[in-house]
Tab-separated table of N, CA and C in Angstrom:
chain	number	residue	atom	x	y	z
A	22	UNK	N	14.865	-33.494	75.481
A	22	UNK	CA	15.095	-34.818	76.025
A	22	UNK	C	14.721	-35.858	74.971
A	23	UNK	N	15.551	-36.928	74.739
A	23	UNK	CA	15.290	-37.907	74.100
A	23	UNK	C	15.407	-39.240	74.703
A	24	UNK	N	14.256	-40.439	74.098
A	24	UNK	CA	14.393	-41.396	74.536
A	24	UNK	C	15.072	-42.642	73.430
A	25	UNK	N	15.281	-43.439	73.430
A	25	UNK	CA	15.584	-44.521	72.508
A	25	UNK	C	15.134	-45.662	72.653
A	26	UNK	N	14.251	-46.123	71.773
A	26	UNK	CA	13.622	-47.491	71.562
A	26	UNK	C	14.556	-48.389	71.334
A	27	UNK	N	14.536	-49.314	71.413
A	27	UNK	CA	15.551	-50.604	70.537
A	27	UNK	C	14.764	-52.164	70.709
A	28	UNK	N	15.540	-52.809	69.743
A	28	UNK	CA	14.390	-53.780	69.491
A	28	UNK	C	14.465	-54.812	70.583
A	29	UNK	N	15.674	-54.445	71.893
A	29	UNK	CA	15.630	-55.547	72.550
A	29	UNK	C	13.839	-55.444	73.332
A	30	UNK	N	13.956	-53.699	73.347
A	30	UNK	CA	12.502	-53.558	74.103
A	30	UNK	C	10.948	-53.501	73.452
A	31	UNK	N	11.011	-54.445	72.690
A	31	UNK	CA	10.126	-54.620	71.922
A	31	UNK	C	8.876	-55.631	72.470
A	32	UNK	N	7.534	-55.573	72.557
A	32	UNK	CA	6.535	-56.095	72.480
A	32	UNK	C	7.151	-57.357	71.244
A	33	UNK	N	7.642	-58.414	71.327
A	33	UNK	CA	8.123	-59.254	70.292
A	33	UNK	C	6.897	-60.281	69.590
A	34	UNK	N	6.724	-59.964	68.091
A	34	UNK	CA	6.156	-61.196	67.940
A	34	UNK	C	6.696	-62.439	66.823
A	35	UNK	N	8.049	-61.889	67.249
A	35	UNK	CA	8.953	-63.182	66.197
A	35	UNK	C	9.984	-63.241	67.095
A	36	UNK	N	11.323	-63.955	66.698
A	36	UNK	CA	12.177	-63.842	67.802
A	36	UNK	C	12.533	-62.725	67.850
A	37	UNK	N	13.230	-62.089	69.406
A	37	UNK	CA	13.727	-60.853	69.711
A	37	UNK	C	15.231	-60.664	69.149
A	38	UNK	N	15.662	-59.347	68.523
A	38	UNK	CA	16.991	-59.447	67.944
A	38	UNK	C	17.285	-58.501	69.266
A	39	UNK	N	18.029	-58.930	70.159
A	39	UNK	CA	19.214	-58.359	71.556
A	39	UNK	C	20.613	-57.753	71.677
A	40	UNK	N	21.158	-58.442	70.693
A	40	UNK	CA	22.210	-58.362	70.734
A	40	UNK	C	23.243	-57.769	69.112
A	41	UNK	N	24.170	-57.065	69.532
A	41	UNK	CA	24.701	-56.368	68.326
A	41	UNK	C	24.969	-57.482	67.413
A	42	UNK	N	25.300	-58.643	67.578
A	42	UNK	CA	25.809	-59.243	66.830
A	42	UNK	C	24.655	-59.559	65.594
A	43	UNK	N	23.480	-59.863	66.304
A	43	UNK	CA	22.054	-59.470	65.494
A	43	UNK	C	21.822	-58.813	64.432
A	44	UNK	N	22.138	-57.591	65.193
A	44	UNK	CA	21.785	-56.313	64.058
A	44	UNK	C	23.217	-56.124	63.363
A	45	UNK	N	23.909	-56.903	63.165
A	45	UNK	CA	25.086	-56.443	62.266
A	45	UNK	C	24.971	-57.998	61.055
A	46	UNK	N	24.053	-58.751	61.381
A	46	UNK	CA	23.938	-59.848	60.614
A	46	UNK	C	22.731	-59.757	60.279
A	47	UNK	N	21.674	-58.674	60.241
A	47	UNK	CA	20.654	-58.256	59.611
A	47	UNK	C	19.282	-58.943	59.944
A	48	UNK	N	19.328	-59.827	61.228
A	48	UNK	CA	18.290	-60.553	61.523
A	48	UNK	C	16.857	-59.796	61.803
A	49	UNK	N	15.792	-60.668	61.197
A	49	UNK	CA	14.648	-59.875	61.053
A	49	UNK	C	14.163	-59.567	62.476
A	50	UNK	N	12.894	-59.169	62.822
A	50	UNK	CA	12.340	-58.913	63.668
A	50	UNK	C	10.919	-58.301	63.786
A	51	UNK	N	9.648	-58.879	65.042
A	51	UNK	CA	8.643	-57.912	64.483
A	51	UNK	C	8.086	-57.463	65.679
A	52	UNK	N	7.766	-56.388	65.900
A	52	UNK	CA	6.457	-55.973	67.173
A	52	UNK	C	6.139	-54.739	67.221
A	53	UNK	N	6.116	-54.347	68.331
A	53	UNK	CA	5.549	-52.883	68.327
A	53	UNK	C	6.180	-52.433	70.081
A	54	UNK	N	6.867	-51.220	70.079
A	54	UNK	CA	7.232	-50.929	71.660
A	54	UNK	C	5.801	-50.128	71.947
A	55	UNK	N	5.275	-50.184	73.505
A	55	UNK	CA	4.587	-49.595	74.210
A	55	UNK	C	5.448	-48.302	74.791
A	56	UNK	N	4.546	-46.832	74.347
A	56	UNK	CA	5.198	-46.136	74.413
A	56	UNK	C	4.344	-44.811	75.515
A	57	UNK	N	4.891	-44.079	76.359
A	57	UNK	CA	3.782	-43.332	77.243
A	57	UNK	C	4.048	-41.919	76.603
A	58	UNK	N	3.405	-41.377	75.901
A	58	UNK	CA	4.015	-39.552	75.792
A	58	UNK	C	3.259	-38.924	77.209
A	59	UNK	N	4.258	-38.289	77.746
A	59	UNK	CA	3.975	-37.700	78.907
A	59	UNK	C	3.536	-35.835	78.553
A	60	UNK	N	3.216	-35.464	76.970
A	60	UNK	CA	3.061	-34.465	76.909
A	60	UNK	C	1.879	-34.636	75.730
A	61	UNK	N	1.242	-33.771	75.220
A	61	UNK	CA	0.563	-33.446	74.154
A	61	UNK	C	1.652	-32.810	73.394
A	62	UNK	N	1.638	-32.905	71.692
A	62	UNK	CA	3.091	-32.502	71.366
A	62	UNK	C	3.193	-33.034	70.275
A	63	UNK	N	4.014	-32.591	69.478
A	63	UNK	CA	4.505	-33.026	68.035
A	63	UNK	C	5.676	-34.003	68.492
A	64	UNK	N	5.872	-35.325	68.261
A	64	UNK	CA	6.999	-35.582	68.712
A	64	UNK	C	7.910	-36.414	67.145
A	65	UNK	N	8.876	-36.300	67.302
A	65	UNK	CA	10.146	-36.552	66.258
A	65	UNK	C	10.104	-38.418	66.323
A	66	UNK	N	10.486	-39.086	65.380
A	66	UNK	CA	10.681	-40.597	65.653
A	66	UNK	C	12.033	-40.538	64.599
A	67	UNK	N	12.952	-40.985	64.914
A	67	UNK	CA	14.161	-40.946	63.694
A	67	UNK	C	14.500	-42.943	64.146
A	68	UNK	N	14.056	-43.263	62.970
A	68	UNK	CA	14.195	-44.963	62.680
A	68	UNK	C	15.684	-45.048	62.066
A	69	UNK	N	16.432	-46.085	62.438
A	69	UNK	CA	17.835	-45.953	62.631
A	69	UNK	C	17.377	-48.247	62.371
A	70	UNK	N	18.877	-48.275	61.081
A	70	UNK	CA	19.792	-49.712	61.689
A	70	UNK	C	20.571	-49.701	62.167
A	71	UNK	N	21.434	-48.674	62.373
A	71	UNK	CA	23.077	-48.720	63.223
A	71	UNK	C	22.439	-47.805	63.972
A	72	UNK	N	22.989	-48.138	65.233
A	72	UNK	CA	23.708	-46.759	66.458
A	72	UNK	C	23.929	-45.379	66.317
A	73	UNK	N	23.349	-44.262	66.158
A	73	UNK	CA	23.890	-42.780	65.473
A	73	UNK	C	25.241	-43.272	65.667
A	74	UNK	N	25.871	-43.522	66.692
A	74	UNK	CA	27.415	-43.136	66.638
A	74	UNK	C	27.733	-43.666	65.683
A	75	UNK	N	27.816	-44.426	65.122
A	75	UNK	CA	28.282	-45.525	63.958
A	75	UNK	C	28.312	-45.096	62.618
A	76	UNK	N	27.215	-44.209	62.673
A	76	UNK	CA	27.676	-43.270	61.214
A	76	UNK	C	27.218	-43.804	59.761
A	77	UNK	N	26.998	-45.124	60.135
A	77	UNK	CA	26.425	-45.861	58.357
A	77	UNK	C	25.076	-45.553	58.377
A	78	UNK	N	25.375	-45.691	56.472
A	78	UNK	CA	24.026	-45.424	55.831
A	78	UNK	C	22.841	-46.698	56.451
A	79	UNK	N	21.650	-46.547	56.487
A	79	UNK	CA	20.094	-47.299	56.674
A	79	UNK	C	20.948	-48.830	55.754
A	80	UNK	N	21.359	-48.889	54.736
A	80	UNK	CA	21.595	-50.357	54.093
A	80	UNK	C	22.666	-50.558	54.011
A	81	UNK	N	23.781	-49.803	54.332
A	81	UNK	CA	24.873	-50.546	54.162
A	81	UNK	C	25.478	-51.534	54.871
A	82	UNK	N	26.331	-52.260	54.437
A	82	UNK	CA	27.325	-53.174	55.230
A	82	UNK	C	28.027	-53.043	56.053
A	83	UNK	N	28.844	-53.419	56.975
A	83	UNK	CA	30.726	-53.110	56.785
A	83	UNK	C	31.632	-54.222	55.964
A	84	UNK	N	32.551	-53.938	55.908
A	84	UNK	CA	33.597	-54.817	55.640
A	84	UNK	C	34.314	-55.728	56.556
A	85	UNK	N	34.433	-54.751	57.527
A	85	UNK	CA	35.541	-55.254	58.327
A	85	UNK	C	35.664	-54.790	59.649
A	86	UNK	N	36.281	-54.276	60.332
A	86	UNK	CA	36.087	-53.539	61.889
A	86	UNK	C	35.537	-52.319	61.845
A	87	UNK	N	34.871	-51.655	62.433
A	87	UNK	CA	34.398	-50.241	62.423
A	87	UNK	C	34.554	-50.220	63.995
A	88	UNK	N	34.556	-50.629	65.201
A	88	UNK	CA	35.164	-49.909	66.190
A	88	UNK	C	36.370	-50.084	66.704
A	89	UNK	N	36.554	-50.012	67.692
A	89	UNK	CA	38.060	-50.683	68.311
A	89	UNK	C	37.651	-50.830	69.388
A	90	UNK	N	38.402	-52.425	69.462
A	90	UNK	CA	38.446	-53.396	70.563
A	90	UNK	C	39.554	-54.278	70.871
A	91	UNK	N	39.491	-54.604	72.180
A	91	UNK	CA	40.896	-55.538	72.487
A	91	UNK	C	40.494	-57.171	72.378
A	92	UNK	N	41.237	-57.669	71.106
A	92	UNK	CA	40.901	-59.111	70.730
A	92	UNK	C	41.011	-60.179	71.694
A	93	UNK	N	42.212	-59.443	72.771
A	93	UNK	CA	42.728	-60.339	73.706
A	93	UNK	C	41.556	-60.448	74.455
A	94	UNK	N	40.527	-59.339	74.433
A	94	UNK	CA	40.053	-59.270	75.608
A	94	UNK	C	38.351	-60.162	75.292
A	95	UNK	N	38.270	-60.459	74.520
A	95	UNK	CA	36.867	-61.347	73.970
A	95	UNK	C	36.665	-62.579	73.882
A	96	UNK	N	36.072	-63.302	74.258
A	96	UNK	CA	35.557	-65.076	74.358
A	96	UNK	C	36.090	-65.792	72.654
A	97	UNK	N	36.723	-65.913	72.522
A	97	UNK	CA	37.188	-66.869	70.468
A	97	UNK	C	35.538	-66.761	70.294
A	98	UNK	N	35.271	-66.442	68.878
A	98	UNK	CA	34.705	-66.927	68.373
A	98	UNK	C	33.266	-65.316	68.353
A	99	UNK	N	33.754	-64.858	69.604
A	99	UNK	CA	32.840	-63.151	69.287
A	99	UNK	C	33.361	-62.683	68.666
A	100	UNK	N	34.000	-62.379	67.723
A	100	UNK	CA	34.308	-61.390	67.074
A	100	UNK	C	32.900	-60.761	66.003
A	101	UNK	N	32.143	-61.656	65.709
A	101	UNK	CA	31.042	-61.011	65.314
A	101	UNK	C	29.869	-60.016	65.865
A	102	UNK	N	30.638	-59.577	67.306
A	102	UNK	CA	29.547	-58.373	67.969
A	102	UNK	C	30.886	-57.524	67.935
A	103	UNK	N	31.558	-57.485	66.820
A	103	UNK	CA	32.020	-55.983	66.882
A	103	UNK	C	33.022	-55.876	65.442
A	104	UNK	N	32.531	-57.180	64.680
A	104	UNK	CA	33.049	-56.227	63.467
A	104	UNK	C	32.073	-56.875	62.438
A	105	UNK	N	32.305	-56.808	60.790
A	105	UNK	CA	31.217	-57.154	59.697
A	105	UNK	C	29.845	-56.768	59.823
A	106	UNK	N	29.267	-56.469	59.174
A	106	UNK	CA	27.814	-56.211	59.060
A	106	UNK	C	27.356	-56.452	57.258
A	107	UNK	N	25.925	-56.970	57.699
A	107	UNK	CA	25.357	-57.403	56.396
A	107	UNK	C	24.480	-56.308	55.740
A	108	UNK	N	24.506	-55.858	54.617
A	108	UNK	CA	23.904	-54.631	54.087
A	108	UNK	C	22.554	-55.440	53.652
A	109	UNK	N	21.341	-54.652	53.511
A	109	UNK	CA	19.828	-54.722	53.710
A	109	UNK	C	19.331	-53.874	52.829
A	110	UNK	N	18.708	-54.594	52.027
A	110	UNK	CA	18.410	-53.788	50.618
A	110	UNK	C	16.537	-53.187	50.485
A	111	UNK	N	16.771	-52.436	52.167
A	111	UNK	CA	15.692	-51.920	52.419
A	111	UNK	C	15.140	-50.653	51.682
A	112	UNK	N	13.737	-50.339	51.132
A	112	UNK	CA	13.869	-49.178	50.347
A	112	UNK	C	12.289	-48.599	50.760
A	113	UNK	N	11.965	-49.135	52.225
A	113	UNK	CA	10.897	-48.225	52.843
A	113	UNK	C	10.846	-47.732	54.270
A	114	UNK	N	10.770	-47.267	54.792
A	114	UNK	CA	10.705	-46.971	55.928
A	114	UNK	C	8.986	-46.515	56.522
A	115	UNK	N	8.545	-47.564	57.619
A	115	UNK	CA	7.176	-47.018	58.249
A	115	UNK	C	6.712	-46.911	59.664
A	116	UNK	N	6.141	-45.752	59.501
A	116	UNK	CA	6.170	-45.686	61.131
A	116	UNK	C	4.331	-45.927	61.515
A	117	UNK	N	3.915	-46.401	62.255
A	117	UNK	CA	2.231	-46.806	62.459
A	117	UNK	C	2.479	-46.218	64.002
A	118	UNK	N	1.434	-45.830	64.274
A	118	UNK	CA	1.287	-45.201	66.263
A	118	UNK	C	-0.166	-45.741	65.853
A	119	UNK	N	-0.597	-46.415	66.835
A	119	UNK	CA	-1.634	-47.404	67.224
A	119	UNK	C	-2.973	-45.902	66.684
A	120	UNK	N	-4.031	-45.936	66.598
A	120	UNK	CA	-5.482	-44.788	65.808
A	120	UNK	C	-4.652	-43.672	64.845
A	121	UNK	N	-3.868	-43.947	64.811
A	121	UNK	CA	-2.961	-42.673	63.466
A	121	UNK	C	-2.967	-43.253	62.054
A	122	UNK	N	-2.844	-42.260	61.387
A	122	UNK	CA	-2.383	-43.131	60.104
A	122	UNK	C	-1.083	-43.655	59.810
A	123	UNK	N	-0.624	-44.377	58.799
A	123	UNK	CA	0.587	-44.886	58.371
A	123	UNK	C	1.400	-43.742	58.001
A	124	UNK	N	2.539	-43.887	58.292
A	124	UNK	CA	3.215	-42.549	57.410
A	124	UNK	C	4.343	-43.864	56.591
A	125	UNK	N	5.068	-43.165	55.343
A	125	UNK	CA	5.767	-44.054	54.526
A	125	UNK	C	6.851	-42.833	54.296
A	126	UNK	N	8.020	-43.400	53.740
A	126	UNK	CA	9.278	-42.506	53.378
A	126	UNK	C	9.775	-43.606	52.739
A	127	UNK	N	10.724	-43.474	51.633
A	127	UNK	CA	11.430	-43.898	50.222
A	127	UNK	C	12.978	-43.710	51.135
A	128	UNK	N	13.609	-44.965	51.648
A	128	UNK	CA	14.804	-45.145	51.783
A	128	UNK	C	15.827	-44.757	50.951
A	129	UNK	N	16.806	-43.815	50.960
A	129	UNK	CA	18.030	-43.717	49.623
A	129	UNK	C	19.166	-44.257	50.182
A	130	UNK	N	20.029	-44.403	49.323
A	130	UNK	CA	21.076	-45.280	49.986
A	130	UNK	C	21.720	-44.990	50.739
A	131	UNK	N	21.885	-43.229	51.024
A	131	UNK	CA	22.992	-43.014	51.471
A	131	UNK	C	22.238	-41.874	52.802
A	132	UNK	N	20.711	-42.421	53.139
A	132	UNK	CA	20.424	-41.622	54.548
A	132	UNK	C	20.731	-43.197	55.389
A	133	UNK	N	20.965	-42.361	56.999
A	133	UNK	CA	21.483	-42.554	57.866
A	133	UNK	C	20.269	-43.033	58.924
A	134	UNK	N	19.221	-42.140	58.502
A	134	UNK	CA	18.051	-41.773	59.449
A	134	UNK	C	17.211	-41.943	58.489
A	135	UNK	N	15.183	-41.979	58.811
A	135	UNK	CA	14.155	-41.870	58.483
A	135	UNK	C	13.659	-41.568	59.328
A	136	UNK	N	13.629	-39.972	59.465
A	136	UNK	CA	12.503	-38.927	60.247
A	136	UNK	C	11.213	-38.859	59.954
A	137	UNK	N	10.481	-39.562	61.220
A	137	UNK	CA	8.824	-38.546	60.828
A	137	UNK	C	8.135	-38.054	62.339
A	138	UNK	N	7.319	-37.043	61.877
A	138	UNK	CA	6.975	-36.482	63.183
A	138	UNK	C	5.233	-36.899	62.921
A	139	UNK	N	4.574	-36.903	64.164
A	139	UNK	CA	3.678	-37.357	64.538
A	139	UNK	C	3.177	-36.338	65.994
A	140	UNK	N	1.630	-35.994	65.873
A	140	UNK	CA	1.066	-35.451	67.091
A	140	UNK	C	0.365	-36.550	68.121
A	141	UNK	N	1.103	-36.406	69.312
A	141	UNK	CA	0.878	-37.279	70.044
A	141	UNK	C	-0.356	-36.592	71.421
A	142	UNK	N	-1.246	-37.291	71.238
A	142	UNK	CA	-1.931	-36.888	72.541
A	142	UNK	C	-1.433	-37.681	74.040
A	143	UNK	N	-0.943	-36.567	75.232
A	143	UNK	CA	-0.748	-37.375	76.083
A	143	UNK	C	-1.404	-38.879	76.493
A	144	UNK	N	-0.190	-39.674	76.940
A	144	UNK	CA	-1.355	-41.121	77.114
A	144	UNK	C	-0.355	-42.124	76.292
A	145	UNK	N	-0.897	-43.316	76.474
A	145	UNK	CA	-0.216	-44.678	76.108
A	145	UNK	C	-0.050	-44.606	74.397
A	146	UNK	N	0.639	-45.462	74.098
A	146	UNK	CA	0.731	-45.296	72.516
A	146	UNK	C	1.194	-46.885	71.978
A	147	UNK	N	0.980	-47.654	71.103
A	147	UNK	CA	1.695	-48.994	70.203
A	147	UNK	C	2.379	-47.952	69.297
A	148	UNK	N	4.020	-48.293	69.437
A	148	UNK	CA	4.095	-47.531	67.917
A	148	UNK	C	5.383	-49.231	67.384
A	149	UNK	N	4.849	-48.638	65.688
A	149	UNK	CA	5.432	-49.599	65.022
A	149	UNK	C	6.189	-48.902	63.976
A	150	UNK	N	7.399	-49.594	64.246
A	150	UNK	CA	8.673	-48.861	63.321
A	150	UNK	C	9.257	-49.477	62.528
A	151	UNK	N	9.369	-49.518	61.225
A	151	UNK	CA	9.917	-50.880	60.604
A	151	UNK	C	10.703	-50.247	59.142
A	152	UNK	N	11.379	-51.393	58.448
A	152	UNK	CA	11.626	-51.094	57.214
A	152	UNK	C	11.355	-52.410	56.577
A	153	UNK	N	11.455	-52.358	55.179
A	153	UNK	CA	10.572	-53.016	54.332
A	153	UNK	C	11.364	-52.833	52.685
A	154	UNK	N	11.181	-53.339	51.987
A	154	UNK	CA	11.719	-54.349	50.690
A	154	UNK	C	10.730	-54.378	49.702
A	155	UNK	N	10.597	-54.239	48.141
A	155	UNK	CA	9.524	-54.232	47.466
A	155	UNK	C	9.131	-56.049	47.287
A	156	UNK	N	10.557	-57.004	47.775
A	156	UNK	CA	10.387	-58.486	48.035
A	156	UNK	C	9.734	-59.335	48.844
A	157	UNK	N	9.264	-57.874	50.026
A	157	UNK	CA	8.547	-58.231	51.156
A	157	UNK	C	8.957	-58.525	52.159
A	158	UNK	N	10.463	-58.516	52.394
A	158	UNK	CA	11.465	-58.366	53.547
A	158	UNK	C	11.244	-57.291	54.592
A	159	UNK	N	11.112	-57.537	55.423
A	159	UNK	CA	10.822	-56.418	56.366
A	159	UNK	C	11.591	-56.944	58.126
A	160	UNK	N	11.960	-55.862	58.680
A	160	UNK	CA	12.139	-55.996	60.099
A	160	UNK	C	11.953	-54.588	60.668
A	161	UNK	N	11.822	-54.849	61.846
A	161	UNK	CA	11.668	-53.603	63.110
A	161	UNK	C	12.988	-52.981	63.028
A	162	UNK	N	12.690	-51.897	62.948
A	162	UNK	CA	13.741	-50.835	62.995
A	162	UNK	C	14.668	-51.093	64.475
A	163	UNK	N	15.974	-51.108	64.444
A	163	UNK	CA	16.912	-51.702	65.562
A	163	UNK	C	16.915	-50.641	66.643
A	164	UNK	N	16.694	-49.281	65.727
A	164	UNK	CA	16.691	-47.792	67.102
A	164	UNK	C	16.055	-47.046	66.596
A	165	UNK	N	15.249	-46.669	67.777
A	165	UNK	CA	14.001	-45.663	67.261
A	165	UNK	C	14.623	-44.365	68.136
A	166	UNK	N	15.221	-43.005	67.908
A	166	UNK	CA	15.156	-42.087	68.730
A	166	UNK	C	13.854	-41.498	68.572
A	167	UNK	N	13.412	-40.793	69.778
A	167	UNK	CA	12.514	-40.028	70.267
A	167	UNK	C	12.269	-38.935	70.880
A	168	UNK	N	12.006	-37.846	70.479
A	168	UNK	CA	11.640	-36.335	70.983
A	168	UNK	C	10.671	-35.390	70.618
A	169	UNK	N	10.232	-35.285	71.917
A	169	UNK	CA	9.537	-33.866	71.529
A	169	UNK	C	9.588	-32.316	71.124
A	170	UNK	N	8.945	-32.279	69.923
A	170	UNK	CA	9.671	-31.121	69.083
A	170	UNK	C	9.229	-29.612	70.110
């Protein structure tokens, strides 16, 4: 079973990014989701900027449309919650769970995901998921999947 974080459900302490159009224009973001592990357990965190379905790399862009949609069928002027995206010249990935240590991973251009696993004692948890810039750019990771291994 897996769960999915996203930053709409975020403990926010900057503005909240909600909406796709957000995360395809690279807007920052900061907090931490409140999280319950209902098991004792190794559990998986895979930090994500796009949607798995979506298929792009952690920094890339788009160009141009990547899904399909009916133009007729959208308010003028949305077209930016479903096509372009701004590439993010992120090159860390970190995950913090509130009494744990930091874990760190080296972004490459062309992963999709930043996996780390963590032992969770049943019970409440802060976890903080983010990526980060040697410029000091940083935002909350847009999707956090979650499972226990």
């Amino acid at each position: 079973e897996e769960t999915i974080l996203r930053t709409h459900d975020l403990r926010s302490e900057s503005n909240p990014v909600w909406n796709q159009r957000q995360v395809r224009t690279g807007e920052s973001c900061h907090g931490y989701w409140e999280v319950y592990a209902e098991h004792d357990g190794v559990y998986e965190f895979s930090l994500r900027r796009w949607p798995r379905e979506a298929g792009h790399a952690l920094t890339e862009g788009i160009e141009d449309t990547d899904v399909e949609f009916r133009r007729d069928g959208i308010q003028p002027g949305s077209e930016g919650y479903y096509s372009g995206g701004t590439a993010l010249g992120m090159d860390t990935a970190t995950l913090i769970i509130s009494g744990m240590l930091r874990q760190e991973k080296a972004v490459e251009d062309a992963d999709q995901t930043e996996n780390f696993q963590m032992n969770l004692q049943k019970g409440y948890h802060h976890v903080r998921a983010f990526f980060s810039s040697a410029d000091g750019t940083y935002t909350s990771a847009y999707y956090v999947h979650v499972r226990r291994l």
